Amino acid sequence: MRMRSPSRPSIGARKSTTKITVRPLTPDLWPALEDLFGEKGACNGCWCMYWRIGSAYRRTPRDRNKAAFRDVVRTGPPPGLLAFAGDVVVGWCQLTPRDALPWLDREWRLRRVDDVPVWSLSCFYIRIGYRRRGVTTALIAAALKAARRARAAALEAYPFDADKSPSASGTGYASTFARAGFKVVARHIPARPIMRYDLRAQ
């Protein structure tokens, strides 16, 4: 697969009609994830390990986080989805059964609502220059399809509510999930709802 860095979008680029395609992260697409995350490993060298090992990722060298996540990808099943605009990889979301992310259960703000075996759409990373252009929406739609194919009972997300907090978010925003049909099922703190899409009713 050929990778290239995106050119700087024009002022009107947010209205681009570039088609977004979404694919599961399989081992052959690892170079695409490397291209997207770059040398910094997405968010402070996390390499999408935070919900697996918690704050220990900050004390772990970036190359070790990277190697650990590559092992996750090699072992399978795919731990998430990649979004492409043409041949440019522009976004990522982690999509797994909640049980694959043990640190969620150690975060009191995100403690389980019930014993439904949900899947979790736990984090996003969108390439600079492609943010606020519908990439997250495309990833959410693809995640719902993937969770449905996997016979998940529900898909859960942990976004920030921008009406209650100005914080940046790597987990998405509540308004985006609401537009996709997710409902708030718990709110342990005002700015961080737990939102869920019930797949059993489909």
PDB file of C-alpha atoms in Angstrom:
ATOM      1  CA  MET A   1       0.000   0.000   0.000  1.00  0.00           C
ATOM      2  CA  ARG A   2       1.310   3.418  -0.946  1.00  0.00           C
ATOM      3  CA  MET A   3       1.236   6.052   1.752  1.00  0.00           C
ATOM      4  CA  ARG A   4       1.571   9.768   1.260  1.00  0.00           C
ATOM      5  CA  SER A   5       1.316  12.767   3.501  1.00  0.00           C
ATOM      6  CA  PRO A   6      -1.748  14.907   2.826  1.00  0.00           C
ATOM      7  CA  SER A   7      -1.346  18.366   1.401  1.00  0.00           C
ATOM      8  CA  ARG A   8      -2.562  21.282   3.482  1.00  0.00           C
ATOM      9  CA  PRO A   9      -6.313  21.577   2.911  1.00  0.00           C
ATOM     10  CA  SER A  10      -7.739  24.811   1.587  1.00  0.00           C
ATOM     11  CA  ILE A  11      -9.959  27.063   3.675  1.00  0.00           C
ATOM     12  CA  GLY A  12     -13.050  25.410   2.261  1.00  0.00           C
ATOM     13  CA  ALA A  13     -11.739  21.884   2.675  1.00  0.00           C
ATOM     14  CA  ARG A  14     -14.148  21.037   5.471  1.00  0.00           C
ATOM     15  CA  LYS A  15     -16.868  20.890   2.836  1.00  0.00           C
ATOM     16  CA  SER A  16     -14.901  18.343   0.828  1.00  0.00           C
ATOM     17  CA  THR A  17     -16.915  15.501  -0.622  1.00  0.00           C
ATOM     18  CA  THR A  18     -13.943  13.136  -0.583  1.00  0.00           C
ATOM     19  CA  LYS A  19     -15.272   9.644  -0.060  1.00  0.00           C
ATOM     20  CA  ILE A  20     -14.214   8.010   3.193  1.00  0.00           C
ATOM     21  CA  THR A  21     -13.663   4.273   3.175  1.00  0.00           C
ATOM     22  CA  VAL A  22     -13.166   2.288   6.375  1.00  0.00           C
ATOM     23  CA  ARG A  23     -11.259  -0.969   6.835  1.00  0.00           C
ATOM     24  CA  PRO A  24     -10.456  -3.171   9.842  1.00  0.00           C
ATOM     25  CA  LEU A  25      -6.881  -2.895  11.124  1.00  0.00           C
ATOM     26  CA  THR A  26      -5.329  -6.168   9.999  1.00  0.00           C
ATOM     27  CA  PRO A  27      -1.567  -6.857  10.058  1.00  0.00           C
ATOM     28  CA  ASP A  28      -1.161  -5.878   6.403  1.00  0.00           C
ATOM     29  CA  LEU A  29      -2.462  -2.388   7.230  1.00  0.00           C
ATOM     30  CA  TRP A  30       0.002  -1.803  10.061  1.00  0.00           C
ATOM     31  CA  PRO A  31       2.069   0.571   7.875  1.00  0.00           C
ATOM     32  CA  ALA A  32      -1.061   2.717   7.459  1.00  0.00           C
ATOM     33  CA  LEU A  33      -1.441   3.020  11.240  1.00  0.00           C
ATOM     34  CA  GLU A  34       2.241   3.924  11.554  1.00  0.00           C
ATOM     35  CA  ASP A  35       1.752   6.610   8.924  1.00  0.00           C
ATOM     36  CA  LEU A  36      -1.252   8.027  10.767  1.00  0.00           C
ATOM     37  CA  PHE A  37       0.195   7.936  14.289  1.00  0.00           C
ATOM     38  CA  GLY A  38       3.611   9.209  13.221  1.00  0.00           C
ATOM     39  CA  GLU A  39       6.728   9.302  15.367  1.00  0.00           C
ATOM     40  CA  LYS A  40       4.807  10.578  18.384  1.00  0.00           C
ATOM     41  CA  GLY A  41       2.570   7.507  18.446  1.00  0.00           C
ATOM     42  CA  ALA A  42      -0.711   9.455  18.260  1.00  0.00           C
ATOM     43  CA  CYS A  43      -1.412  10.905  21.725  1.00  0.00           C
ATOM     44  CA  ASN A  44       1.830  11.274  23.715  1.00  0.00           C
ATOM     45  CA  GLY A  45       3.176   7.907  22.634  1.00  0.00           C
ATOM     46  CA  CYS A  46       0.057   6.039  23.692  1.00  0.00           C
ATOM     47  CA  TRP A  47      -0.154   3.788  20.614  1.00  0.00           C
ATOM     48  CA  CYS A  48      -3.729   3.098  21.738  1.00  0.00           C
ATOM     49  CA  MET A  49      -2.575   1.254  24.848  1.00  0.00           C
ATOM     50  CA  TYR A  50      -4.193   3.493  27.469  1.00  0.00           C
ATOM     51  CA  TRP A  51      -7.385   1.487  27.970  1.00  0.00           C
ATOM     52  CA  ARG A  52      -5.298  -1.688  28.095  1.00  0.00           C
ATOM     53  CA  ILE A  53      -2.624  -0.680  30.618  1.00  0.00           C
ATOM     54  CA  GLY A  54      -3.785   2.662  31.972  1.00  0.00           C
ATOM     55  CA  SER A  55      -1.380   5.434  32.952  1.00  0.00           C
ATOM     56  CA  ALA A  56       1.504   2.965  32.796  1.00  0.00           C
ATOM     57  CA  TYR A  57       1.729   3.835  29.112  1.00  0.00           C
ATOM     58  CA  ARG A  58       3.275   7.178  30.136  1.00  0.00           C
ATOM     59  CA  ARG A  59       6.109   5.384  31.963  1.00  0.00           C
ATOM     60  CA  THR A  60       6.638   3.000  29.066  1.00  0.00           C
ATOM     61  CA  PRO A  61       8.920   3.973  26.178  1.00  0.00           C
ATOM     62  CA  ARG A  62       6.977   4.726  23.028  1.00  0.00           C
ATOM     63  CA  ASP A  63       8.649   1.937  21.098  1.00  0.00           C
ATOM     64  CA  ARG A  64       7.474  -0.578  23.696  1.00  0.00           C
ATOM     65  CA  ASN A  65       3.904   0.710  23.537  1.00  0.00           C
ATOM     66  CA  LYS A  66       4.137   0.462  19.768  1.00  0.00           C
ATOM     67  CA  ALA A  67       5.455  -3.094  19.912  1.00  0.00           C
ATOM     68  CA  ALA A  68       2.756  -4.102  22.398  1.00  0.00           C
ATOM     69  CA  PHE A  69      -0.006  -2.770  20.183  1.00  0.00           C
ATOM     70  CA  ARG A  70       1.525  -4.373  17.115  1.00  0.00           C
ATOM     71  CA  ASP A  71       1.326  -7.692  18.946  1.00  0.00           C
ATOM     72  CA  VAL A  72      -2.371  -7.025  19.556  1.00  0.00           C
ATOM     73  CA  VAL A  73      -2.845  -6.460  15.821  1.00  0.00           C
ATOM     74  CA  ARG A  74      -0.840  -9.539  14.869  1.00  0.00           C
ATOM     75  CA  THR A  75      -2.757 -11.738  17.278  1.00  0.00           C
ATOM     76  CA  GLY A  76      -6.145 -10.472  16.103  1.00  0.00           C
ATOM     77  CA  PRO A  77      -9.007 -10.049  15.805  1.00  0.00           C
ATOM     78  CA  PRO A  78      -8.685  -6.515  14.403  1.00  0.00           C
ATOM     79  CA  PRO A  79      -8.708  -4.078  17.360  1.00  0.00           C
ATOM     80  CA  GLY A  80     -10.188  -1.199  15.436  1.00  0.00           C
ATOM     81  CA  LEU A  81     -10.870   0.535  12.154  1.00  0.00           C
ATOM     82  CA  LEU A  82      -8.886   2.783   9.812  1.00  0.00           C
ATOM     83  CA  ALA A  83     -10.471   5.489   7.653  1.00  0.00           C
ATOM     84  CA  PHE A  84      -9.039   6.445   4.264  1.00  0.00           C
ATOM     85  CA  ALA A  85      -9.669   9.427   2.008  1.00  0.00           C
ATOM     86  CA  GLY A  86      -8.433   8.052  -1.265  1.00  0.00           C
ATOM     87  CA  ASP A  87      -5.016   6.569  -0.498  1.00  0.00           C
ATOM     88  CA  VAL A  88      -4.437   8.790   2.548  1.00  0.00           C
ATOM     89  CA  VAL A  89      -5.104   7.235   5.940  1.00  0.00           C
ATOM     90  CA  VAL A  90      -7.018   9.905   7.848  1.00  0.00           C
ATOM     91  CA  GLY A  91      -8.528   8.336  10.955  1.00  0.00           C
ATOM     92  CA  TRP A  92      -8.588   5.541  13.472  1.00  0.00           C
ATOM     93  CA  CYS A  93     -10.939   4.221  16.124  1.00  0.00           C
ATOM     94  CA  GLN A  94     -10.412   1.444  18.626  1.00  0.00           C
ATOM     95  CA  LEU A  95     -13.313  -1.022  18.513  1.00  0.00           C
ATOM     96  CA  THR A  96     -13.323  -4.092  20.751  1.00  0.00           C
ATOM     97  CA  PRO A  97     -15.405  -5.988  23.263  1.00  0.00           C
ATOM     98  CA  ARG A  98     -15.289  -3.987  26.487  1.00  0.00           C
ATOM     99  CA  ASP A  99     -13.612  -6.955  28.199  1.00  0.00           C
ATOM    100  CA  ALA A 100     -10.531  -6.406  26.010  1.00  0.00           C
ATOM    101  CA  LEU A 101      -9.953  -3.029  27.706  1.00  0.00           C
ATOM    102  CA  PRO A 102      -9.505  -3.771  31.415  1.00  0.00           C
ATOM    103  CA  TRP A 103      -8.636  -0.189  32.344  1.00  0.00           C
ATOM    104  CA  LEU A 104     -12.188   0.907  31.590  1.00  0.00           C
ATOM    105  CA  ASP A 105     -13.256  -1.014  34.680  1.00  0.00           C
ATOM    106  CA  ARG A 106     -10.623   0.774  36.769  1.00  0.00           C
ATOM    107  CA  GLU A 107     -11.914   4.215  35.794  1.00  0.00           C
ATOM    108  CA  TRP A 108     -14.752   5.059  38.174  1.00  0.00           C
ATOM    109  CA  ARG A 109     -16.176   7.634  35.793  1.00  0.00           C
ATOM    110  CA  LEU A 110     -16.702   4.881  33.230  1.00  0.00           C
ATOM    111  CA  ARG A 111     -17.702   2.011  35.498  1.00  0.00           C
ATOM    112  CA  ARG A 112     -20.037  -0.562  33.990  1.00  0.00           C
ATOM    113  CA  VAL A 113     -23.692   0.304  33.790  1.00  0.00           C
ATOM    114  CA  ASP A 114     -24.897  -3.315  33.813  1.00  0.00           C
ATOM    115  CA  ASP A 115     -23.816  -6.803  32.792  1.00  0.00           C
ATOM    116  CA  VAL A 116     -24.734  -6.464  29.090  1.00  0.00           C
ATOM    117  CA  PRO A 117     -21.760  -7.781  27.040  1.00  0.00           C
ATOM    118  CA  VAL A 118     -21.162  -4.516  25.205  1.00  0.00           C
ATOM    119  CA  TRP A 119     -18.507  -3.615  22.683  1.00  0.00           C
ATOM    120  CA  SER A 120     -16.617  -0.362  23.216  1.00  0.00           C
ATOM    121  CA  LEU A 121     -15.798   2.398  20.765  1.00  0.00           C
ATOM    122  CA  SER A 122     -13.166   3.758  23.082  1.00  0.00           C
ATOM    123  CA  CYS A 123     -10.932   6.225  21.248  1.00  0.00           C
ATOM    124  CA  PHE A 124     -10.349   8.122  18.016  1.00  0.00           C
ATOM    125  CA  TYR A 125      -7.399   9.694  16.302  1.00  0.00           C
ATOM    126  CA  ILE A 126      -7.995  11.902  13.251  1.00  0.00           C
ATOM    127  CA  ARG A 127      -5.214  13.281  11.084  1.00  0.00           C
ATOM    128  CA  ILE A 128      -4.621  17.016  11.380  1.00  0.00           C
ATOM    129  CA  GLY A 129      -6.189  18.679   8.364  1.00  0.00           C
ATOM    130  CA  TYR A 130      -9.046  16.157   8.277  1.00  0.00           C
ATOM    131  CA  ARG A 131     -10.696  16.964  11.581  1.00  0.00           C
ATOM    132  CA  ARG A 132     -14.293  18.224  11.584  1.00  0.00           C
ATOM    133  CA  ARG A 133     -14.728  16.802   8.093  1.00  0.00           C
ATOM    134  CA  GLY A 134     -16.912  13.798   8.855  1.00  0.00           C
ATOM    135  CA  VAL A 135     -14.191  11.224   9.495  1.00  0.00           C
ATOM    136  CA  THR A 136     -15.394  10.449  13.022  1.00  0.00           C
ATOM    137  CA  THR A 137     -18.964  10.093  11.764  1.00  0.00           C
ATOM    138  CA  ALA A 138     -17.825   7.623   9.098  1.00  0.00           C
ATOM    139  CA  LEU A 139     -15.893   5.611  11.681  1.00  0.00           C
ATOM    140  CA  ILE A 140     -18.893   5.465  14.014  1.00  0.00           C
ATOM    141  CA  ALA A 141     -21.138   4.228  11.198  1.00  0.00           C
ATOM    142  CA  ALA A 142     -18.614   1.543  10.253  1.00  0.00           C
ATOM    143  CA  ALA A 143     -18.173   0.557  13.912  1.00  0.00           C
ATOM    144  CA  LEU A 144     -21.910   0.000  14.267  1.00  0.00           C
ATOM    145  CA  LYS A 145     -21.884  -2.285  11.235  1.00  0.00           C
ATOM    146  CA  ALA A 146     -18.864  -4.203  12.536  1.00  0.00           C
ATOM    147  CA  ALA A 147     -20.362  -4.623  16.011  1.00  0.00           C
ATOM    148  CA  ARG A 148     -23.629  -5.816  14.494  1.00  0.00           C
ATOM    149  CA  ARG A 149     -21.775  -8.392  12.361  1.00  0.00           C
ATOM    150  CA  ALA A 150     -20.005  -9.582  15.515  1.00  0.00           C
ATOM    151  CA  ARG A 151     -23.425 -10.037  17.169  1.00  0.00           C
ATOM    152  CA  ALA A 152     -22.631  -7.545  19.920  1.00  0.00           C
ATOM    153  CA  ALA A 153     -25.586  -6.722  22.147  1.00  0.00           C
ATOM    154  CA  ALA A 154     -24.737  -3.035  22.137  1.00  0.00           C
ATOM    155  CA  LEU A 155     -22.003  -0.585  21.221  1.00  0.00           C
ATOM    156  CA  GLU A 156     -20.860   1.760  23.966  1.00  0.00           C
ATOM    157  CA  ALA A 157     -18.900   5.019  23.791  1.00  0.00           C
ATOM    158  CA  TYR A 158     -17.402   7.420  26.352  1.00  0.00           C
ATOM    159  CA  PRO A 159     -17.367  10.879  24.750  1.00  0.00           C
ATOM    160  CA  PHE A 160     -17.075  14.326  26.254  1.00  0.00           C
ATOM    161  CA  ASP A 161     -20.094  16.582  26.384  1.00  0.00           C
ATOM    162  CA  ALA A 162     -18.860  19.822  24.836  1.00  0.00           C
ATOM    163  CA  ASP A 163     -21.772  21.716  26.396  1.00  0.00           C
ATOM    164  CA  LYS A 164     -20.390  20.921  29.841  1.00  0.00           C
ATOM    165  CA  SER A 165     -16.640  20.882  29.276  1.00  0.00           C
ATOM    166  CA  PRO A 166     -14.270  22.692  26.897  1.00  0.00           C
ATOM    167  CA  SER A 167     -11.806  19.785  27.000  1.00  0.00           C
ATOM    168  CA  ALA A 168     -10.403  18.285  23.839  1.00  0.00           C
ATOM    169  CA  SER A 169     -11.408  14.695  23.396  1.00  0.00           C
ATOM    170  CA  GLY A 170      -9.828  11.559  22.001  1.00  0.00           C
ATOM    171  CA  THR A 171     -13.060   9.710  22.668  1.00  0.00           C
ATOM    172  CA  GLY A 172     -15.321  11.846  20.510  1.00  0.00           C
ATOM    173  CA  TYR A 173     -18.084  14.258  21.428  1.00  0.00           C
ATOM    174  CA  ALA A 174     -21.538  13.437  22.733  1.00  0.00           C
ATOM    175  CA  SER A 175     -23.293  15.418  20.012  1.00  0.00           C
ATOM    176  CA  THR A 176     -21.669  13.293  17.289  1.00  0.00           C
ATOM    177  CA  PHE A 177     -22.828  10.086  18.916  1.00  0.00           C
ATOM    178  CA  ALA A 178     -26.306  11.476  19.520  1.00  0.00           C
ATOM    179  CA  ARG A 179     -26.652  12.200  15.811  1.00  0.00           C
ATOM    180  CA  ALA A 180     -25.691   8.574  15.137  1.00  0.00           C
ATOM    181  CA  GLY A 181     -28.486   7.308  17.402  1.00  0.00           C
ATOM    182  CA  PHE A 182     -26.583   6.679  20.640  1.00  0.00           C
ATOM    183  CA  LYS A 183     -28.398   7.318  23.916  1.00  0.00           C
ATOM    184  CA  VAL A 184     -27.005   8.376  27.282  1.00  0.00           C
ATOM    185  CA  VAL A 185     -27.274   5.439  29.692  1.00  0.00           C
ATOM    186  CA  ALA A 186     -25.197   6.839  32.566  1.00  0.00           C
ATOM    187  CA  ARG A 187     -23.427  10.024  33.587  1.00  0.00           C
ATOM    188  CA  HIS A 188     -21.126   9.503  36.555  1.00  0.00           C
ATOM    189  CA  ILE A 189     -19.755  13.011  36.013  1.00  0.00           C
ATOM    190  CA  PRO A 190     -21.573  15.739  34.054  1.00  0.00           C
ATOM    191  CA  ALA A 191     -19.063  16.099  31.212  1.00  0.00           C
ATOM    192  CA  ARG A 192     -18.478  12.400  30.534  1.00  0.00           C
ATOM    193  CA  PRO A 193     -21.624  10.474  29.617  1.00  0.00           C
ATOM    194  CA  ILE A 194     -21.660   6.797  28.800  1.00  0.00           C
ATOM    195  CA  MET A 195     -23.584   6.439  25.560  1.00  0.00           C
ATOM    196  CA  ARG A 196     -24.918   3.281  24.020  1.00  0.00           C
ATOM    197  CA  TYR A 197     -26.451   2.051  20.793  1.00  0.00           C
ATOM    198  CA  ASP A 198     -28.669  -0.992  21.448  1.00  0.00           C
ATOM    199  CA  LEU A 199     -28.069  -3.488  18.646  1.00  0.00           C
ATOM    200  CA  ARG A 200     -30.535  -6.053  19.969  1.00  0.00           C
ATOM    201  CA  ALA A 201     -33.446  -3.961  18.784  1.00  0.00           C
ATOM    202  CA  GLN A 202     -32.194  -3.982  15.182  1.00  0.00           C
TER     203      GLN A 202
END
